[in-house]
mmCIF file of C-alpha atoms in Angstrom:
data_model
loop_
_atom_site.group_PDB
_atom_site.id
_atom_site.type_symbol
_atom_site.label_atom_id
_atom_site.label_comp_id
_atom_site.label_asym_id
_atom_site.label_seq_id
_atom_site.Cartn_x
_atom_site.Cartn_y
_atom_site.Cartn_z
ATOM 1 C CA MET A 66 13.128 11.005 137.643
ATOM 2 C CA ALA A 67 12.521 12.913 140.714
ATOM 3 C CA ALA A 68 10.393 15.914 140.304
ATOM 4 C CA GLY A 69 11.309 17.841 143.939
ATOM 5 C CA THR A 70 9.153 20.141 144.936
ATOM 6 C CA SER A 71 6.114 22.364 142.961
ATOM 7 C CA GLU A 72 8.462 25.138 144.499
ATOM 8 C CA GLU A 73 10.508 23.333 141.356
ATOM 9 C CA TRP A 74 8.442 23.971 138.615
ATOM 10 C CA LEU A 75 6.088 26.191 136.713
ATOM 11 C CA THR A 76 2.798 24.331 135.864
ATOM 12 C CA VAL A 77 1.495 25.744 132.022
ATOM 13 C CA GLY A 78 -1.050 23.248 131.602
ATOM 14 C CA LYS A 79 -3.210 20.392 132.212
ATOM 15 C CA ILE A 80 -4.193 17.128 130.420
ATOM 16 C CA VAL A 81 -7.752 17.400 129.944
ATOM 17 C CA ASN A 82 -8.369 14.226 127.664
ATOM 18 C CA THR A 83 -7.209 12.881 124.759
ATOM 19 C CA HIS A 84 -7.733 13.300 120.755
ATOM 20 C CA GLY A 85 -7.770 10.666 118.052
ATOM 21 C CA ILE A 86 -5.851 7.325 118.446
ATOM 22 C CA ARG A 87 -2.139 8.731 117.744
ATOM 23 C CA GLY A 88 -1.602 10.249 120.719
ATOM 24 C CA GLU A 89 -2.170 13.333 121.077
ATOM 25 C CA LEU A 90 -3.901 15.129 124.220
ATOM 26 C CA LYS A 91 -6.203 18.228 124.710
ATOM 27 C CA VAL A 92 -4.739 20.549 127.032
ATOM 28 C CA ALA A 93 -6.452 22.869 128.894
ATOM 29 C CA SER A 94 -2.832 25.896 128.447
ATOM 30 C CA GLN A 95 -1.840 27.515 132.012
ATOM 31 C CA THR A 96 0.710 29.587 130.029
ATOM 32 C CA ASP A 97 0.869 32.982 128.798
ATOM 33 C CA PHE A 98 3.395 31.386 126.318
ATOM 34 C CA PRO A 99 1.942 27.962 125.155
ATOM 35 C CA ASP A 100 4.241 29.097 121.266
ATOM 36 C CA VAL A 101 6.844 28.793 123.050
ATOM 37 C CA ARG A 102 5.396 25.571 125.670
ATOM 38 C CA PHE A 103 3.731 23.599 123.939
ATOM 39 C CA ALA A 104 6.366 24.480 120.351
ATOM 40 C CA PRO A 105 7.685 21.265 118.337
ATOM 41 C CA GLY A 106 11.096 19.988 120.291
ATOM 42 C CA ALA A 107 10.139 22.409 123.583
ATOM 43 C CA ARG A 108 10.278 19.328 126.689
ATOM 44 C CA LEU A 109 8.129 19.103 129.578
ATOM 45 C CA THR A 110 7.188 17.274 132.220
ATOM 46 C CA LEU A 111 3.695 15.292 132.564
ATOM 47 C CA MET A 112 3.399 15.734 136.163
ATOM 48 C CA HIS A 113 0.881 12.795 138.501
ATOM 49 C CA PRO A 114 -0.980 15.740 140.634
ATOM 50 C CA GLU A 115 -0.466 14.113 143.439
ATOM 51 C CA HIS A 116 2.539 11.827 142.537
ATOM 52 C CA ALA A 117 5.418 14.270 141.339
ATOM 53 C CA ALA A 118 7.685 11.115 141.892
ATOM 54 C CA SER A 119 6.180 9.457 139.184
ATOM 55 C CA ALA A 120 6.933 12.205 136.357
ATOM 56 C CA VAL A 121 7.448 11.679 132.558
ATOM 57 C CA ARG A 122 9.658 14.046 130.857
ATOM 58 C CA ALA A 123 9.149 14.204 126.630
ATOM 59 C CA ALA A 124 9.058 16.134 123.973
ATOM 60 C CA VAL A 125 6.597 17.731 122.311
ATOM 61 C CA GLN A 126 6.609 16.703 118.945
ATOM 62 C CA SER A 127 3.814 18.919 117.384
ATOM 63 C CA SER A 128 0.886 21.282 118.847
ATOM 64 C CA ARG A 129 -1.741 23.142 117.360
ATOM 65 C CA PRO A 130 -4.626 25.284 118.721
ATOM 66 C CA TYR A 131 -7.801 23.624 119.490
ATOM 67 C CA LYS A 132 -11.087 25.486 121.109
ATOM 68 C CA THR A 133 -10.934 28.264 123.618
ATOM 69 C CA ASN A 134 -7.734 28.207 126.317
ATOM 70 C CA LEU A 135 -6.759 24.434 124.666
ATOM 71 C CA TYR A 136 -4.354 22.823 123.102
ATOM 72 C CA LEU A 137 -3.365 19.381 120.732
ATOM 73 C CA VAL A 138 -0.775 18.518 121.942
ATOM 74 C CA LYS A 139 1.494 15.354 120.317
ATOM 75 C CA PHE A 140 4.450 14.417 122.065
ATOM 76 C CA ALA A 141 7.633 12.626 119.724
ATOM 77 C CA GLU A 142 7.333 9.679 122.943
ATOM 78 C CA TRP A 143 3.736 7.954 122.473
ATOM 79 C CA ASP A 144 1.888 7.925 118.793
ATOM 80 C CA ASN A 145 -1.172 5.987 119.756
ATOM 81 C CA ILE A 146 -3.943 6.362 122.414
ATOM 82 C CA ASN A 147 -3.134 3.579 124.815
ATOM 83 C CA ASP A 148 0.439 5.243 125.620
ATOM 84 C CA VAL A 149 -1.192 8.439 126.971
ATOM 85 C CA GLU A 150 -4.126 8.316 127.697
ATOM 86 C CA LYS A 151 -2.924 7.168 131.655
ATOM 87 C CA TYR A 152 -1.806 10.645 131.821
ATOM 88 C CA LYS A 153 -5.476 12.303 131.699
ATOM 89 C CA GLY A 154 -5.824 15.087 134.841
ATOM 90 C CA TRP A 155 -1.825 14.984 134.652
ATOM 91 C CA MET A 156 -0.671 18.403 135.447
ATOM 92 C CA LEU A 157 2.338 19.736 131.963
ATOM 93 C CA LYS A 158 5.617 21.905 133.535
ATOM 94 C CA VAL A 159 9.743 23.218 133.473
ATOM 95 C CA PRO A 160 11.567 23.619 135.721
ATOM 96 C CA ARG A 161 11.485 27.318 137.278
ATOM 97 C CA GLU A 162 14.622 28.213 135.542
ATOM 98 C CA GLU A 163 13.309 27.916 132.230
ATOM 99 C CA ARG A 164 10.596 30.260 133.291
ATOM 100 C CA LEU A 165 10.366 34.158 130.161
ATOM 101 C CA GLN A 166 11.672 37.146 130.763
ATOM 102 C CA LEU A 167 8.206 40.012 130.986
ATOM 103 C CA ALA A 168 8.480 43.084 130.681
ATOM 104 C CA GLU A 169 7.882 45.201 133.017
ATOM 105 C CA GLY A 170 4.702 45.787 134.937
ATOM 106 C CA GLU A 171 3.607 41.990 133.890
ATOM 107 C CA TYR A 172 3.708 39.049 136.738
ATOM 108 C CA TYR A 173 3.822 35.437 136.472
ATOM 109 C CA TYR A 174 0.413 34.265 137.844
ATOM 110 C CA HIS A 175 1.395 32.684 140.903
ATOM 111 C CA GLU A 176 3.837 36.382 141.870
ATOM 112 C CA ILE A 177 -0.347 38.092 141.598
ATOM 113 C CA VAL A 178 -2.253 34.704 143.468
ATOM 114 C CA GLY A 179 -1.995 35.702 147.374
ATOM 115 C CA CYS A 180 -0.850 38.436 147.603
ATOM 116 C CA ARG A 181 -2.350 40.613 149.695
ATOM 117 C CA VAL A 182 -4.705 43.420 148.600
ATOM 118 C CA VAL A 183 -4.427 47.170 150.661
ATOM 119 C CA THR A 184 -6.137 50.428 149.666
ATOM 120 C CA ASP A 185 -4.657 53.205 148.318
ATOM 121 C CA GLU A 186 -5.848 54.319 152.244
ATOM 122 C CA GLY A 187 -4.936 51.535 154.385
ATOM 123 C CA GLU A 188 -7.729 49.335 153.913
ATOM 124 C CA THR A 189 -6.905 45.422 153.715
ATOM 125 C CA LEU A 190 -9.301 43.985 151.157
ATOM 126 C CA GLY A 191 -8.323 40.411 151.410
ATOM 127 C CA THR A 192 -6.207 38.516 149.418
ATOM 128 C CA ILE A 193 -5.951 36.737 145.683
ATOM 129 C CA THR A 194 -7.134 34.026 145.506
ATOM 130 C CA GLU A 195 -7.029 33.643 141.715
ATOM 131 C CA ILE A 196 -7.021 35.575 138.631
ATOM 132 C CA LEU A 197 -9.486 35.968 134.965
ATOM 133 C CA SER A 198 -9.010 36.764 131.639
ATOM 134 C CA PRO A 199 -12.096 37.281 130.563
ATOM 135 C CA GLY A 200 -11.424 39.672 127.636
ATOM 136 C CA ALA A 201 -9.684 43.107 127.129
ATOM 137 C CA ASN A 202 -7.800 42.721 131.257
ATOM 138 C CA ASP A 203 -6.771 40.184 133.334
ATOM 139 C CA VAL A 204 -9.292 40.785 136.678
ATOM 140 C CA TRP A 205 -7.788 40.011 139.801
ATOM 141 C CA VAL A 206 -10.262 37.135 142.653
ATOM 142 C CA VAL A 207 -9.846 39.123 145.596
ATOM 143 C CA GLN A 208 -10.972 36.535 149.140
ATOM 144 C CA PRO A 209 -11.956 39.315 151.987
ATOM 145 C CA GLN A 210 -11.137 37.624 154.927
ATOM 146 C CA GLY A 211 -13.581 36.015 157.122
ATOM 147 C CA LYS A 212 -17.157 35.827 154.975
ATOM 148 C CA GLY A 213 -18.214 37.999 152.158
ATOM 149 C CA LYS A 214 -17.834 38.327 149.083
ATOM 150 C CA PRO A 215 -14.922 38.159 146.708
ATOM 151 C CA VAL A 216 -14.402 41.472 145.534
ATOM 152 C CA TYR A 217 -12.753 41.948 141.525
ATOM 153 C CA ILE A 218 -10.355 44.010 140.321
ATOM 154 C CA PRO A 219 -9.812 45.032 137.143
ATOM 155 C CA TYR A 220 -5.712 44.499 136.200
ATOM 156 C CA ILE A 221 -5.662 48.351 135.192
ATOM 157 C CA ASP A 222 -3.716 51.390 135.301
ATOM 158 C CA ASP A 223 -6.353 53.500 137.125
ATOM 159 C CA VAL A 224 -6.444 50.822 139.824
ATOM 160 C CA VAL A 225 -3.982 49.160 140.758
ATOM 161 C CA LYS A 226 -1.181 51.781 141.566
ATOM 162 C CA ASP A 227 2.148 49.337 142.676
ATOM 163 C CA VAL A 228 2.823 45.858 143.051
ATOM 164 C CA ASP A 229 5.376 44.072 145.209
ATOM 165 C CA VAL A 230 5.481 40.975 144.571
ATOM 166 C CA GLY A 231 9.155 40.519 147.049
ATOM 167 C CA ARG A 232 6.685 41.659 150.650
ATOM 168 C CA LYS A 233 3.514 40.145 148.736
ATOM 169 C CA LEU A 234 1.282 43.026 148.999
ATOM 170 C CA VAL A 235 -0.700 45.264 145.959
ATOM 171 C CA THR A 236 -1.972 48.617 146.267
ATOM 172 C CA VAL A 237 -5.418 49.899 144.405
ATOM 173 C CA HIS A 238 -6.750 52.603 143.485
ATOM 174 C CA LEU A 239 -10.702 51.389 144.099
ATOM 175 C CA LEU A 240 -12.859 53.304 141.688
ATOM 176 C CA GLU A 241 -15.979 54.961 142.275
ATOM 177 C CA GLY A 242 -18.615 51.795 142.070
ATOM 178 C CA LEU A 243 -15.838 48.775 141.359
ATOM 179 C CA LEU A 244 -16.885 48.098 145.061
#
């Protein structure tokens, strides 16, 4: 099955290892909807990170949470560790058209990463390179242009004033002590 460009796919997880001998896989979740993406019957595409043309479609037979941000996922197609070992390091993806609708004020990671960040006073801070989820709220990592230490922007209403994913632009208000 030809997978097409990465623009047509959303990553929902990464296979990090096998688990046991019956074909279960340890999956690092990269989705806000693991209860939907790893639900029995859900169809996922296993895609090699460098060779998208070798993609394989599979149906989730069962899954369960395992440690922090990991899931044990069993696919209906495979019942043995020897069948799934070759998929370590592969990504789990869904077609872009299967993305779930978000509430207003919520965004997909791919919509935020790459956005330019400016203050409400017009100062350019840099570009969002990563999103961290350490606790109560996400933290957006902003890399300044040129050299410099990253700036950590908490995704809270007092700081993030406007997100324009179409223009890839985020406007923030810097609270005292934030930088």
